[in-house]
mmCIF file with all atom_site columns, C-alpha atoms in Angstrom:
data_model
loop_
_atom_site.group_PDB
_atom_site.id
_atom_site.type_symbol
_atom_site.label_atom_id
_atom_site.label_alt_id
_atom_site.label_comp_id
_atom_site.label_asym_id
_atom_site.label_entity_id
_atom_site.label_seq_id
_atom_site.pdbx_PDB_ins_code
_atom_site.Cartn_x
_atom_site.Cartn_y
_atom_site.Cartn_z
_atom_site.occupancy
_atom_site.B_iso_or_equiv
_atom_site.pdbx_formal_charge
_atom_site.auth_seq_id
_atom_site.auth_comp_id
_atom_site.auth_asym_id
_atom_site.auth_atom_id
_atom_site.pdbx_PDB_model_num
ATOM 1   C CA . UNK V 1 1   ? 31.053 205.117 -133.446 1.00 0.00 ? 194 UNK V CA 1
ATOM 2   C CA . UNK V 1 2   ? 30.942 204.929 -129.656 1.00 0.00 ? 195 UNK V CA 1
ATOM 3   C CA . UNK V 1 3   ? 30.212 201.638 -127.929 1.00 0.00 ? 196 UNK V CA 1
ATOM 4   C CA . UNK V 1 4   ? 27.199 201.655 -125.606 1.00 0.00 ? 197 UNK V CA 1
ATOM 5   C CA . UNK V 1 5   ? 28.042 199.803 -122.424 1.00 0.00 ? 198 UNK V CA 1
ATOM 6   C CA . UNK V 1 6   ? 25.812 196.750 -121.967 1.00 0.00 ? 199 UNK V CA 1
ATOM 7   C CA . UNK V 1 7   ? 23.931 196.272 -118.697 1.00 0.00 ? 200 UNK V CA 1
ATOM 8   C CA . UNK V 1 8   ? 24.840 194.447 -116.596 1.00 0.00 ? 201 UNK V CA 1
ATOM 9   C CA . UNK V 1 9   ? 28.571 194.260 -117.343 1.00 0.00 ? 202 UNK V CA 1
ATOM 10  C CA . UNK V 1 10  ? 30.145 191.085 -115.915 1.00 0.00 ? 203 UNK V CA 1
ATOM 11  C CA . UNK V 1 11  ? 33.587 192.639 -116.221 1.00 0.00 ? 204 UNK V CA 1
ATOM 12  C CA . UNK V 1 12  ? 34.179 196.257 -117.154 1.00 0.00 ? 205 UNK V CA 1
ATOM 13  C CA . UNK V 1 13  ? 37.792 195.537 -117.992 1.00 0.00 ? 206 UNK V CA 1
ATOM 14  C CA . UNK V 1 14  ? 36.821 192.681 -120.313 1.00 0.00 ? 207 UNK V CA 1
ATOM 15  C CA . UNK V 1 15  ? 34.196 194.854 -121.973 1.00 0.00 ? 208 UNK V CA 1
ATOM 16  C CA . UNK V 1 16  ? 36.682 197.680 -122.599 1.00 0.00 ? 209 UNK V CA 1
ATOM 17  C CA . UNK V 1 17  ? 39.337 195.219 -123.754 1.00 0.00 ? 210 UNK V CA 1
ATOM 18  C CA . UNK V 1 18  ? 37.048 193.663 -126.358 1.00 0.00 ? 211 UNK V CA 1
ATOM 19  C CA . UNK V 1 19  ? 35.818 197.060 -127.537 1.00 0.00 ? 212 UNK V CA 1
ATOM 20  C CA . UNK V 1 20  ? 39.337 198.422 -128.043 1.00 0.00 ? 213 UNK V CA 1
ATOM 21  C CA . UNK V 1 21  ? 40.472 195.198 -129.705 1.00 0.00 ? 214 UNK V CA 1
ATOM 22  C CA . UNK V 1 22  ? 37.510 195.352 -132.090 1.00 0.00 ? 215 UNK V CA 1
ATOM 23  C CA . UNK V 1 23  ? 38.362 198.956 -132.968 1.00 0.00 ? 216 UNK V CA 1
ATOM 24  C CA . UNK V 1 24  ? 41.996 198.030 -133.645 1.00 0.00 ? 217 UNK V CA 1
ATOM 25  C CA . UNK V 1 25  ? 41.233 194.945 -135.719 1.00 0.00 ? 218 UNK V CA 1
ATOM 26  C CA . UNK V 1 26  ? 38.703 196.809 -137.867 1.00 0.00 ? 219 UNK V CA 1
ATOM 27  C CA . UNK V 1 27  ? 41.105 199.674 -138.500 1.00 0.00 ? 220 UNK V CA 1
ATOM 28  C CA . UNK V 1 28  ? 39.064 202.294 -136.627 1.00 0.00 ? 221 UNK V CA 1
ATOM 29  C CA . UNK V 1 29  ? 42.040 202.695 -134.303 1.00 0.00 ? 222 UNK V CA 1
ATOM 30  C CA . UNK V 1 30  ? 44.929 202.837 -136.749 1.00 0.00 ? 223 UNK V CA 1
ATOM 31  C CA . UNK V 1 31  ? 48.495 201.686 -136.037 1.00 0.00 ? 224 UNK V CA 1
ATOM 32  C CA . UNK V 1 32  ? 50.354 204.412 -134.155 1.00 0.00 ? 225 UNK V CA 1
ATOM 33  C CA . UNK V 1 33  ? 47.135 205.946 -132.788 1.00 0.00 ? 226 UNK V CA 1
ATOM 34  C CA . UNK V 1 34  ? 47.489 207.260 -129.232 1.00 0.00 ? 227 UNK V CA 1
ATOM 35  C CA . UNK V 1 35  ? 45.207 205.554 -126.721 1.00 0.00 ? 228 UNK V CA 1
ATOM 36  C CA . UNK V 1 36  ? 44.378 208.188 -124.097 1.00 0.00 ? 229 UNK V CA 1
ATOM 37  C CA . UNK V 1 37  ? 42.911 206.705 -120.924 1.00 0.00 ? 230 UNK V CA 1
ATOM 38  C CA . UNK V 1 38  ? 40.623 209.647 -120.147 1.00 0.00 ? 231 UNK V CA 1
ATOM 39  C CA . UNK V 1 39  ? 39.207 209.709 -123.684 1.00 0.00 ? 232 UNK V CA 1
ATOM 40  C CA . UNK V 1 40  ? 38.603 205.964 -123.751 1.00 0.00 ? 233 UNK V CA 1
ATOM 41  C CA . UNK V 1 41  ? 37.039 206.023 -120.287 1.00 0.00 ? 234 UNK V CA 1
ATOM 42  C CA . UNK V 1 42  ? 34.597 208.699 -121.418 1.00 0.00 ? 235 UNK V CA 1
ATOM 43  C CA . UNK V 1 43  ? 33.833 206.862 -124.661 1.00 0.00 ? 236 UNK V CA 1
ATOM 44  C CA . UNK V 1 44  ? 33.032 203.575 -122.947 1.00 0.00 ? 237 UNK V CA 1
ATOM 45  C CA . UNK V 1 45  ? 31.386 205.072 -119.849 1.00 0.00 ? 238 UNK V CA 1
ATOM 46  C CA . UNK V 1 46  ? 33.834 203.638 -117.326 1.00 0.00 ? 239 UNK V CA 1
ATOM 47  C CA . UNK V 1 47  ? 36.543 204.889 -114.986 1.00 0.00 ? 240 UNK V CA 1
ATOM 48  C CA . UNK V 1 48  ? 40.197 204.967 -116.028 1.00 0.00 ? 241 UNK V CA 1
ATOM 49  C CA . UNK V 1 49  ? 41.002 201.806 -114.039 1.00 0.00 ? 242 UNK V CA 1
ATOM 50  C CA . UNK V 1 50  ? 39.401 199.222 -116.386 1.00 0.00 ? 243 UNK V CA 1
ATOM 51  C CA . UNK V 1 51  ? 40.827 201.124 -119.370 1.00 0.00 ? 244 UNK V CA 1
ATOM 52  C CA . UNK V 1 52  ? 44.313 200.973 -117.875 1.00 0.00 ? 245 UNK V CA 1
ATOM 53  C CA . UNK V 1 53  ? 43.975 197.244 -117.156 1.00 0.00 ? 246 UNK V CA 1
ATOM 54  C CA . UNK V 1 54  ? 42.624 196.568 -120.646 1.00 0.00 ? 247 UNK V CA 1
ATOM 55  C CA . UNK V 1 55  ? 45.541 198.414 -122.251 1.00 0.00 ? 248 UNK V CA 1
ATOM 56  C CA . UNK V 1 56  ? 48.015 196.416 -120.173 1.00 0.00 ? 249 UNK V CA 1
ATOM 57  C CA . UNK V 1 57  ? 46.408 193.179 -121.348 1.00 0.00 ? 250 UNK V CA 1
ATOM 58  C CA . UNK V 1 58  ? 46.439 194.313 -124.980 1.00 0.00 ? 251 UNK V CA 1
ATOM 59  C CA . UNK V 1 59  ? 50.097 195.240 -124.610 1.00 0.00 ? 252 UNK V CA 1
ATOM 60  C CA . UNK V 1 60  ? 50.719 191.686 -123.468 1.00 0.00 ? 253 UNK V CA 1
ATOM 61  C CA . UNK V 1 61  ? 49.108 190.288 -126.622 1.00 0.00 ? 254 UNK V CA 1
ATOM 62  C CA . UNK V 1 62  ? 51.104 192.631 -128.863 1.00 0.00 ? 255 UNK V CA 1
ATOM 63  C CA . UNK V 1 63  ? 48.302 194.899 -130.099 1.00 0.00 ? 256 UNK V CA 1
ATOM 64  C CA . UNK V 1 64  ? 49.301 197.883 -127.962 1.00 0.00 ? 257 UNK V CA 1
ATOM 65  C CA . UNK V 1 65  ? 52.684 199.408 -127.125 1.00 0.00 ? 258 UNK V CA 1
ATOM 66  C CA . UNK V 1 66  ? 53.208 201.038 -123.727 1.00 0.00 ? 259 UNK V CA 1
ATOM 67  C CA . UNK V 1 67  ? 55.827 203.775 -123.440 1.00 0.00 ? 260 UNK V CA 1
ATOM 68  C CA . UNK V 1 68  ? 56.885 205.766 -120.383 1.00 0.00 ? 261 UNK V CA 1
ATOM 69  C CA . UNK V 1 69  ? 56.987 208.921 -122.481 1.00 0.00 ? 262 UNK V CA 1
ATOM 70  C CA . UNK V 1 70  ? 54.336 208.426 -125.166 1.00 0.00 ? 263 UNK V CA 1
ATOM 71  C CA . UNK V 1 71  ? 51.821 206.407 -123.186 1.00 0.00 ? 264 UNK V CA 1
ATOM 72  C CA . UNK V 1 72  ? 49.830 203.683 -124.964 1.00 0.00 ? 265 UNK V CA 1
ATOM 73  C CA . UNK V 1 73  ? 49.575 203.501 -128.747 1.00 0.00 ? 266 UNK V CA 1
ATOM 74  C CA . UNK V 1 74  ? 48.262 200.970 -131.237 1.00 0.00 ? 267 UNK V CA 1
ATOM 75  C CA . UNK V 1 75  ? 51.168 198.864 -132.427 1.00 0.00 ? 268 UNK V CA 1
ATOM 76  C CA . UNK V 1 76  ? 52.526 199.843 -135.812 1.00 0.00 ? 269 UNK V CA 1
ATOM 77  C CA . UNK V 1 77  ? 52.939 197.217 -138.512 1.00 0.00 ? 270 UNK V CA 1
ATOM 78  C CA . UNK V 1 78  ? 55.934 197.108 -140.817 1.00 0.00 ? 271 UNK V CA 1
ATOM 79  C CA . UNK V 1 79  ? 57.626 194.389 -142.851 1.00 0.00 ? 272 UNK V CA 1
ATOM 80  C CA . UNK V 1 80  ? 59.910 193.372 -139.982 1.00 0.00 ? 273 UNK V CA 1
ATOM 81  C CA . UNK V 1 81  ? 57.022 192.974 -137.527 1.00 0.00 ? 274 UNK V CA 1
ATOM 82  C CA . UNK V 1 82  ? 54.884 191.114 -140.080 1.00 0.00 ? 275 UNK V CA 1
ATOM 83  C CA . UNK V 1 83  ? 57.623 188.651 -140.971 1.00 0.00 ? 276 UNK V CA 1
ATOM 84  C CA . UNK V 1 84  ? 58.472 188.096 -137.300 1.00 0.00 ? 277 UNK V CA 1
ATOM 85  C CA . UNK V 1 85  ? 54.879 187.140 -136.472 1.00 0.00 ? 278 UNK V CA 1
ATOM 86  C CA . UNK V 1 86  ? 54.354 185.052 -139.590 1.00 0.00 ? 279 UNK V CA 1
ATOM 87  C CA . UNK V 1 87  ? 57.668 183.264 -139.127 1.00 0.00 ? 280 UNK V CA 1
ATOM 88  C CA . UNK V 1 88  ? 56.323 181.864 -135.860 1.00 0.00 ? 281 UNK V CA 1
ATOM 89  C CA . UNK V 1 89  ? 53.181 180.727 -137.662 1.00 0.00 ? 282 UNK V CA 1
ATOM 90  C CA . UNK V 1 90  ? 55.216 179.101 -140.437 1.00 0.00 ? 283 UNK V CA 1
ATOM 91  C CA . UNK V 1 91  ? 57.261 177.163 -137.907 1.00 0.00 ? 284 UNK V CA 1
ATOM 92  C CA . UNK V 1 92  ? 54.342 175.945 -135.800 1.00 0.00 ? 285 UNK V CA 1
ATOM 93  C CA . UNK V 1 93  ? 51.007 176.022 -137.600 1.00 0.00 ? 286 UNK V CA 1
ATOM 94  C CA . UNK V 1 94  ? 51.624 173.490 -140.415 1.00 0.00 ? 287 UNK V CA 1
ATOM 95  C CA . UNK V 1 95  ? 52.985 170.973 -137.898 1.00 0.00 ? 288 UNK V CA 1
ATOM 96  C CA . UNK V 1 96  ? 49.981 171.511 -135.642 1.00 0.00 ? 289 UNK V CA 1
ATOM 97  C CA . UNK V 1 97  ? 47.635 170.864 -138.583 1.00 0.00 ? 290 UNK V CA 1
ATOM 98  C CA . UNK V 1 98  ? 49.571 167.732 -139.513 1.00 0.00 ? 291 UNK V CA 1
ATOM 99  C CA . UNK V 1 99  ? 49.029 166.431 -135.986 1.00 0.00 ? 292 UNK V CA 1
ATOM 100 C CA . UNK V 1 100 ? 45.343 167.374 -136.012 1.00 0.00 ? 293 UNK V CA 1
ATOM 101 C CA . UNK V 1 101 ? 44.835 165.304 -139.162 1.00 0.00 ? 294 UNK V CA 1
ATOM 102 C CA . UNK V 1 102 ? 46.933 162.402 -137.870 1.00 0.00 ? 295 UNK V CA 1
ATOM 103 C CA . UNK V 1 103 ? 44.715 162.243 -134.770 1.00 0.00 ? 296 UNK V CA 1
ATOM 104 C CA . UNK V 1 104 ? 41.569 162.134 -136.879 1.00 0.00 ? 297 UNK V CA 1
ATOM 105 C CA . UNK V 1 105 ? 40.201 165.159 -135.042 1.00 0.00 ? 298 UNK V CA 1
ATOM 106 C CA . UNK V 1 106 ? 36.975 166.780 -136.171 1.00 0.00 ? 299 UNK V CA 1
ATOM 107 C CA . UNK V 1 107 ? 37.299 169.609 -138.695 1.00 0.00 ? 300 UNK V CA 1
ATOM 108 C CA . UNK V 1 108 ? 33.663 170.702 -138.419 1.00 0.00 ? 301 UNK V CA 1
ATOM 109 C CA . UNK V 1 109 ? 34.615 173.937 -136.663 1.00 0.00 ? 302 UNK V CA 1
ATOM 110 C CA . UNK V 1 110 ? 36.917 174.847 -139.551 1.00 0.00 ? 303 UNK V CA 1
ATOM 111 C CA . UNK V 1 111 ? 34.109 174.216 -142.020 1.00 0.00 ? 304 UNK V CA 1
ATOM 112 C CA . UNK V 1 112 ? 31.762 176.415 -140.001 1.00 0.00 ? 305 UNK V CA 1
ATOM 113 C CA . UNK V 1 113 ? 34.371 179.185 -139.903 1.00 0.00 ? 306 UNK V CA 1
ATOM 114 C CA . UNK V 1 114 ? 34.626 179.062 -143.700 1.00 0.00 ? 307 UNK V CA 1
ATOM 115 C CA . UNK V 1 115 ? 30.867 179.430 -143.978 1.00 0.00 ? 308 UNK V CA 1
ATOM 116 C CA . UNK V 1 116 ? 30.914 182.308 -141.488 1.00 0.00 ? 309 UNK V CA 1
ATOM 117 C CA . UNK V 1 117 ? 33.596 184.075 -143.548 1.00 0.00 ? 310 UNK V CA 1
ATOM 118 C CA . UNK V 1 118 ? 31.496 183.703 -146.704 1.00 0.00 ? 311 UNK V CA 1
ATOM 119 C CA . UNK V 1 119 ? 28.474 185.173 -144.886 1.00 0.00 ? 312 UNK V CA 1
ATOM 120 C CA . UNK V 1 120 ? 30.400 188.026 -143.227 1.00 0.00 ? 313 UNK V CA 1
ATOM 121 C CA . UNK V 1 121 ? 28.864 191.463 -143.691 1.00 0.00 ? 314 UNK V CA 1
ATOM 122 C CA . UNK V 1 122 ? 32.004 193.461 -142.931 1.00 0.00 ? 315 UNK V CA 1
ATOM 123 C CA . UNK V 1 123 ? 35.748 193.186 -142.453 1.00 0.00 ? 316 UNK V CA 1
ATOM 124 C CA . UNK V 1 124 ? 35.452 192.691 -138.711 1.00 0.00 ? 317 UNK V CA 1
ATOM 125 C CA . UNK V 1 125 ? 33.274 189.585 -139.088 1.00 0.00 ? 318 UNK V CA 1
ATOM 126 C CA . UNK V 1 126 ? 35.464 188.253 -141.880 1.00 0.00 ? 319 UNK V CA 1
ATOM 127 C CA . UNK V 1 127 ? 38.633 188.759 -139.848 1.00 0.00 ? 320 UNK V CA 1
ATOM 128 C CA . UNK V 1 128 ? 37.092 186.971 -136.871 1.00 0.00 ? 321 UNK V CA 1
ATOM 129 C CA . UNK V 1 129 ? 35.964 184.051 -139.053 1.00 0.00 ? 322 UNK V CA 1
ATOM 130 C CA . UNK V 1 130 ? 39.408 183.762 -140.626 1.00 0.00 ? 323 UNK V CA 1
ATOM 131 C CA . UNK V 1 131 ? 41.010 183.690 -137.183 1.00 0.00 ? 324 UNK V CA 1
ATOM 132 C CA . UNK V 1 132 ? 38.600 180.973 -136.098 1.00 0.00 ? 325 UNK V CA 1
ATOM 133 C CA . UNK V 1 133 ? 39.337 178.932 -139.243 1.00 0.00 ? 326 UNK V CA 1
ATOM 134 C CA . UNK V 1 134 ? 43.038 178.800 -138.506 1.00 0.00 ? 327 UNK V CA 1
ATOM 135 C CA . UNK V 1 135 ? 42.453 178.115 -134.812 1.00 0.00 ? 328 UNK V CA 1
ATOM 136 C CA . UNK V 1 136 ? 40.102 175.249 -135.647 1.00 0.00 ? 329 UNK V CA 1
ATOM 137 C CA . UNK V 1 137 ? 42.937 173.626 -137.600 1.00 0.00 ? 330 UNK V CA 1
ATOM 138 C CA . UNK V 1 138 ? 45.566 173.788 -134.872 1.00 0.00 ? 331 UNK V CA 1
ATOM 139 C CA . UNK V 1 139 ? 43.565 173.633 -131.641 1.00 0.00 ? 332 UNK V CA 1
ATOM 140 C CA . UNK V 1 140 ? 42.853 169.842 -131.796 1.00 0.00 ? 333 UNK V CA 1
ATOM 141 C CA . UNK V 1 141 ? 46.540 169.031 -132.461 1.00 0.00 ? 334 UNK V CA 1
ATOM 142 C CA . UNK V 1 142 ? 46.859 167.140 -129.169 1.00 0.00 ? 335 UNK V CA 1
ATOM 143 C CA . UNK V 1 143 ? 49.569 169.408 -127.738 1.00 0.00 ? 336 UNK V CA 1
ATOM 144 C CA . UNK V 1 144 ? 48.026 172.140 -125.551 1.00 0.00 ? 337 UNK V CA 1
ATOM 145 C CA . UNK V 1 145 ? 51.328 174.016 -125.294 1.00 0.00 ? 338 UNK V CA 1
ATOM 146 C CA . UNK V 1 146 ? 51.656 174.181 -129.080 1.00 0.00 ? 339 UNK V CA 1
ATOM 147 C CA . UNK V 1 147 ? 48.090 175.468 -129.354 1.00 0.00 ? 340 UNK V CA 1
ATOM 148 C CA . UNK V 1 148 ? 48.711 178.116 -126.678 1.00 0.00 ? 341 UNK V CA 1
ATOM 149 C CA . UNK V 1 149 ? 51.866 179.297 -128.448 1.00 0.00 ? 342 UNK V CA 1
ATOM 150 C CA . UNK V 1 150 ? 49.845 179.841 -131.625 1.00 0.00 ? 343 UNK V CA 1
ATOM 151 C CA . UNK V 1 151 ? 47.063 181.532 -129.661 1.00 0.00 ? 344 UNK V CA 1
ATOM 152 C CA . UNK V 1 152 ? 49.623 184.040 -128.380 1.00 0.00 ? 345 UNK V CA 1
ATOM 153 C CA . UNK V 1 153 ? 50.315 185.395 -131.875 1.00 0.00 ? 346 UNK V CA 1
ATOM 154 C CA . UNK V 1 154 ? 46.701 185.388 -133.107 1.00 0.00 ? 347 UNK V CA 1
ATOM 155 C CA . UNK V 1 155 ? 45.993 189.042 -132.344 1.00 0.00 ? 348 UNK V CA 1
ATOM 156 C CA . UNK V 1 156 ? 49.241 190.238 -133.890 1.00 0.00 ? 349 UNK V CA 1
ATOM 157 C CA . UNK V 1 157 ? 48.588 188.165 -137.018 1.00 0.00 ? 350 UNK V CA 1
ATOM 158 C CA . UNK V 1 158 ? 45.094 189.668 -137.222 1.00 0.00 ? 351 UNK V CA 1
ATOM 159 C CA . UNK V 1 159 ? 46.569 193.177 -136.965 1.00 0.00 ? 352 UNK V CA 1
ATOM 160 C CA . UNK V 1 160 ? 48.919 192.376 -139.857 1.00 0.00 ? 353 UNK V CA 1
ATOM 161 C CA . UNK V 1 161 ? 45.945 191.167 -141.896 1.00 0.00 ? 354 UNK V CA 1
ATOM 162 C CA . UNK V 1 162 ? 43.926 194.291 -141.067 1.00 0.00 ? 355 UNK V CA 1
ATOM 163 C CA . UNK V 1 163 ? 46.696 196.571 -142.300 1.00 0.00 ? 356 UNK V CA 1
ATOM 164 C CA . UNK V 1 164 ? 47.299 194.444 -145.406 1.00 0.00 ? 357 UNK V CA 1
ATOM 165 C CA . UNK V 1 165 ? 43.594 194.280 -146.297 1.00 0.00 ? 358 UNK V CA 1
ATOM 166 C CA . UNK V 1 166 ? 43.306 198.060 -146.028 1.00 0.00 ? 359 UNK V CA 1
ATOM 167 C CA . UNK V 1 167 ? 45.895 198.335 -148.816 1.00 0.00 ? 360 UNK V CA 1
ATOM 168 C CA . UNK V 1 168 ? 44.742 195.347 -150.889 1.00 0.00 ? 361 UNK V CA 1
ATOM 169 C CA . UNK V 1 169 ? 41.566 193.417 -149.956 1.00 0.00 ? 362 UNK V CA 1
ATOM 170 C CA . UNK V 1 170 ? 42.790 189.956 -150.967 1.00 0.00 ? 363 UNK V CA 1
ATOM 171 C CA . UNK V 1 171 ? 40.372 187.999 -148.801 1.00 0.00 ? 364 UNK V CA 1
ATOM 172 C CA . UNK V 1 172 ? 38.713 186.254 -151.773 1.00 0.00 ? 365 UNK V CA 1
ATOM 173 C CA . UNK V 1 173 ? 42.002 184.659 -152.776 1.00 0.00 ? 366 UNK V CA 1
ATOM 174 C CA . UNK V 1 174 ? 42.649 183.642 -149.186 1.00 0.00 ? 367 UNK V CA 1
ATOM 175 C CA . UNK V 1 175 ? 39.171 182.113 -148.925 1.00 0.00 ? 368 UNK V CA 1
ATOM 176 C CA . UNK V 1 176 ? 39.943 179.876 -151.916 1.00 0.00 ? 369 UNK V CA 1
ATOM 177 C CA . UNK V 1 177 ? 43.210 178.835 -150.294 1.00 0.00 ? 370 UNK V CA 1
ATOM 178 C CA . UNK V 1 178 ? 41.334 178.058 -147.079 1.00 0.00 ? 371 UNK V CA 1
ATOM 179 C CA . UNK V 1 179 ? 38.957 175.789 -148.989 1.00 0.00 ? 372 UNK V CA 1
ATOM 180 C CA . UNK V 1 180 ? 41.877 173.928 -150.562 1.00 0.00 ? 373 UNK V CA 1
ATOM 181 C CA . UNK V 1 181 ? 43.557 173.450 -147.186 1.00 0.00 ? 374 UNK V CA 1
ATOM 182 C CA . UNK V 1 182 ? 40.362 172.140 -145.609 1.00 0.00 ? 375 UNK V CA 1
ATOM 183 C CA . UNK V 1 183 ? 39.702 169.825 -148.556 1.00 0.00 ? 376 UNK V CA 1
ATOM 184 C CA . UNK V 1 184 ? 43.136 168.231 -148.213 1.00 0.00 ? 377 UNK V CA 1
ATOM 185 C CA . UNK V 1 185 ? 42.726 167.960 -144.452 1.00 0.00 ? 378 UNK V CA 1
ATOM 186 C CA . UNK V 1 186 ? 39.338 166.266 -144.755 1.00 0.00 ? 379 UNK V CA 1
ATOM 187 C CA . UNK V 1 187 ? 40.828 163.843 -147.276 1.00 0.00 ? 380 UNK V CA 1
ATOM 188 C CA . UNK V 1 188 ? 43.395 162.839 -144.653 1.00 0.00 ? 381 UNK V CA 1
ATOM 189 C CA . UNK V 1 189 ? 46.347 164.211 -146.640 1.00 0.00 ? 382 UNK V CA 1
ATOM 190 C CA . UNK V 1 190 ? 48.346 165.544 -143.697 1.00 0.00 ? 383 UNK V CA 1
ATOM 191 C CA . UNK V 1 191 ? 51.482 166.384 -145.674 1.00 0.00 ? 384 UNK V CA 1
ATOM 192 C CA . UNK V 1 192 ? 49.555 168.005 -148.513 1.00 0.00 ? 385 UNK V CA 1
ATOM 193 C CA . UNK V 1 193 ? 47.414 170.075 -146.155 1.00 0.00 ? 386 UNK V CA 1
ATOM 194 C CA . UNK V 1 194 ? 50.462 171.164 -144.154 1.00 0.00 ? 387 UNK V CA 1
ATOM 195 C CA . UNK V 1 195 ? 52.272 172.230 -147.347 1.00 0.00 ? 388 UNK V CA 1
ATOM 196 C CA . UNK V 1 196 ? 49.217 174.128 -148.575 1.00 0.00 ? 389 UNK V CA 1
ATOM 197 C CA . UNK V 1 197 ? 48.902 175.881 -145.216 1.00 0.00 ? 390 UNK V CA 1
ATOM 198 C CA . UNK V 1 198 ? 52.596 176.785 -145.237 1.00 0.00 ? 391 UNK V CA 1
ATOM 199 C CA . UNK V 1 199 ? 52.310 178.221 -148.749 1.00 0.00 ? 392 UNK V CA 1
ATOM 200 C CA . UNK V 1 200 ? 49.150 180.118 -147.783 1.00 0.00 ? 393 UNK V CA 1
ATOM 201 C CA . UNK V 1 201 ? 50.801 181.801 -144.787 1.00 0.00 ? 394 UNK V CA 1
ATOM 202 C CA . UNK V 1 202 ? 54.075 182.499 -146.604 1.00 0.00 ? 395 UNK V CA 1
ATOM 203 C CA . UNK V 1 203 ? 52.489 183.908 -149.745 1.00 0.00 ? 396 UNK V CA 1
ATOM 204 C CA . UNK V 1 204 ? 50.215 186.252 -147.806 1.00 0.00 ? 397 UNK V CA 1
ATOM 205 C CA . UNK V 1 205 ? 52.951 187.940 -145.815 1.00 0.00 ? 398 UNK V CA 1
ATOM 206 C CA . UNK V 1 206 ? 55.256 188.132 -148.828 1.00 0.00 ? 399 UNK V CA 1
ATOM 207 C CA . UNK V 1 207 ? 52.523 189.758 -150.953 1.00 0.00 ? 400 UNK V CA 1
ATOM 208 C CA . UNK V 1 208 ? 51.538 192.211 -148.261 1.00 0.00 ? 401 UNK V CA 1
ATOM 209 C CA . UNK V 1 209 ? 54.996 192.928 -146.855 1.00 0.00 ? 402 UNK V CA 1
ATOM 210 C CA . UNK V 1 210 ? 57.740 191.972 -149.341 1.00 0.00 ? 403 UNK V CA 1
ATOM 211 C CA . UNK V 1 211 ? 60.979 191.116 -147.616 1.00 0.00 ? 404 UNK V CA 1
ATOM 212 C CA . UNK V 1 212 ? 63.743 193.633 -148.127 1.00 0.00 ? 405 UNK V CA 1
#
């Protein structure tokens, strides 16, 4: 399905970036798929310049790999990559949630993200809602640097989830785990919520990509 360019476009590069990201995170552009600038420019009705800039940005977030010989391709996902990304989450995300709860920060955004996931009509919407749920837990932690570090691995974690869901759509189980985490967080149980979040992240990557 080709994207029709909206009019007016505030930023052609941003438009192309979001369109390619959407295609990657919904599996329409599969891991390892070559991203040819001329083809993408024709598809999105732009010149090669915004496509090139968008691919550079996506390479910076870990969704795209740039090679001197092969050009740009969608990043492949294997057990090593999945565990690398999720190891960062395991180290940082439970602590960020613990701090969010300790500060008494609002968890309304997390609750809304859960509702959005339940109402999602396709994998793309569900993936976006799941991303927003996790971000709503760590963003109010009170440490902007910690939040930014977690933001930096969001796209790669979403790519791991996309690949895993294509093999085994386990989102219902994850939704139940999300509800448990949020329930503990709303009850003020910082340690319990952090442990539940840690187990949730660890069990997902181990199920989807068993360690060798």
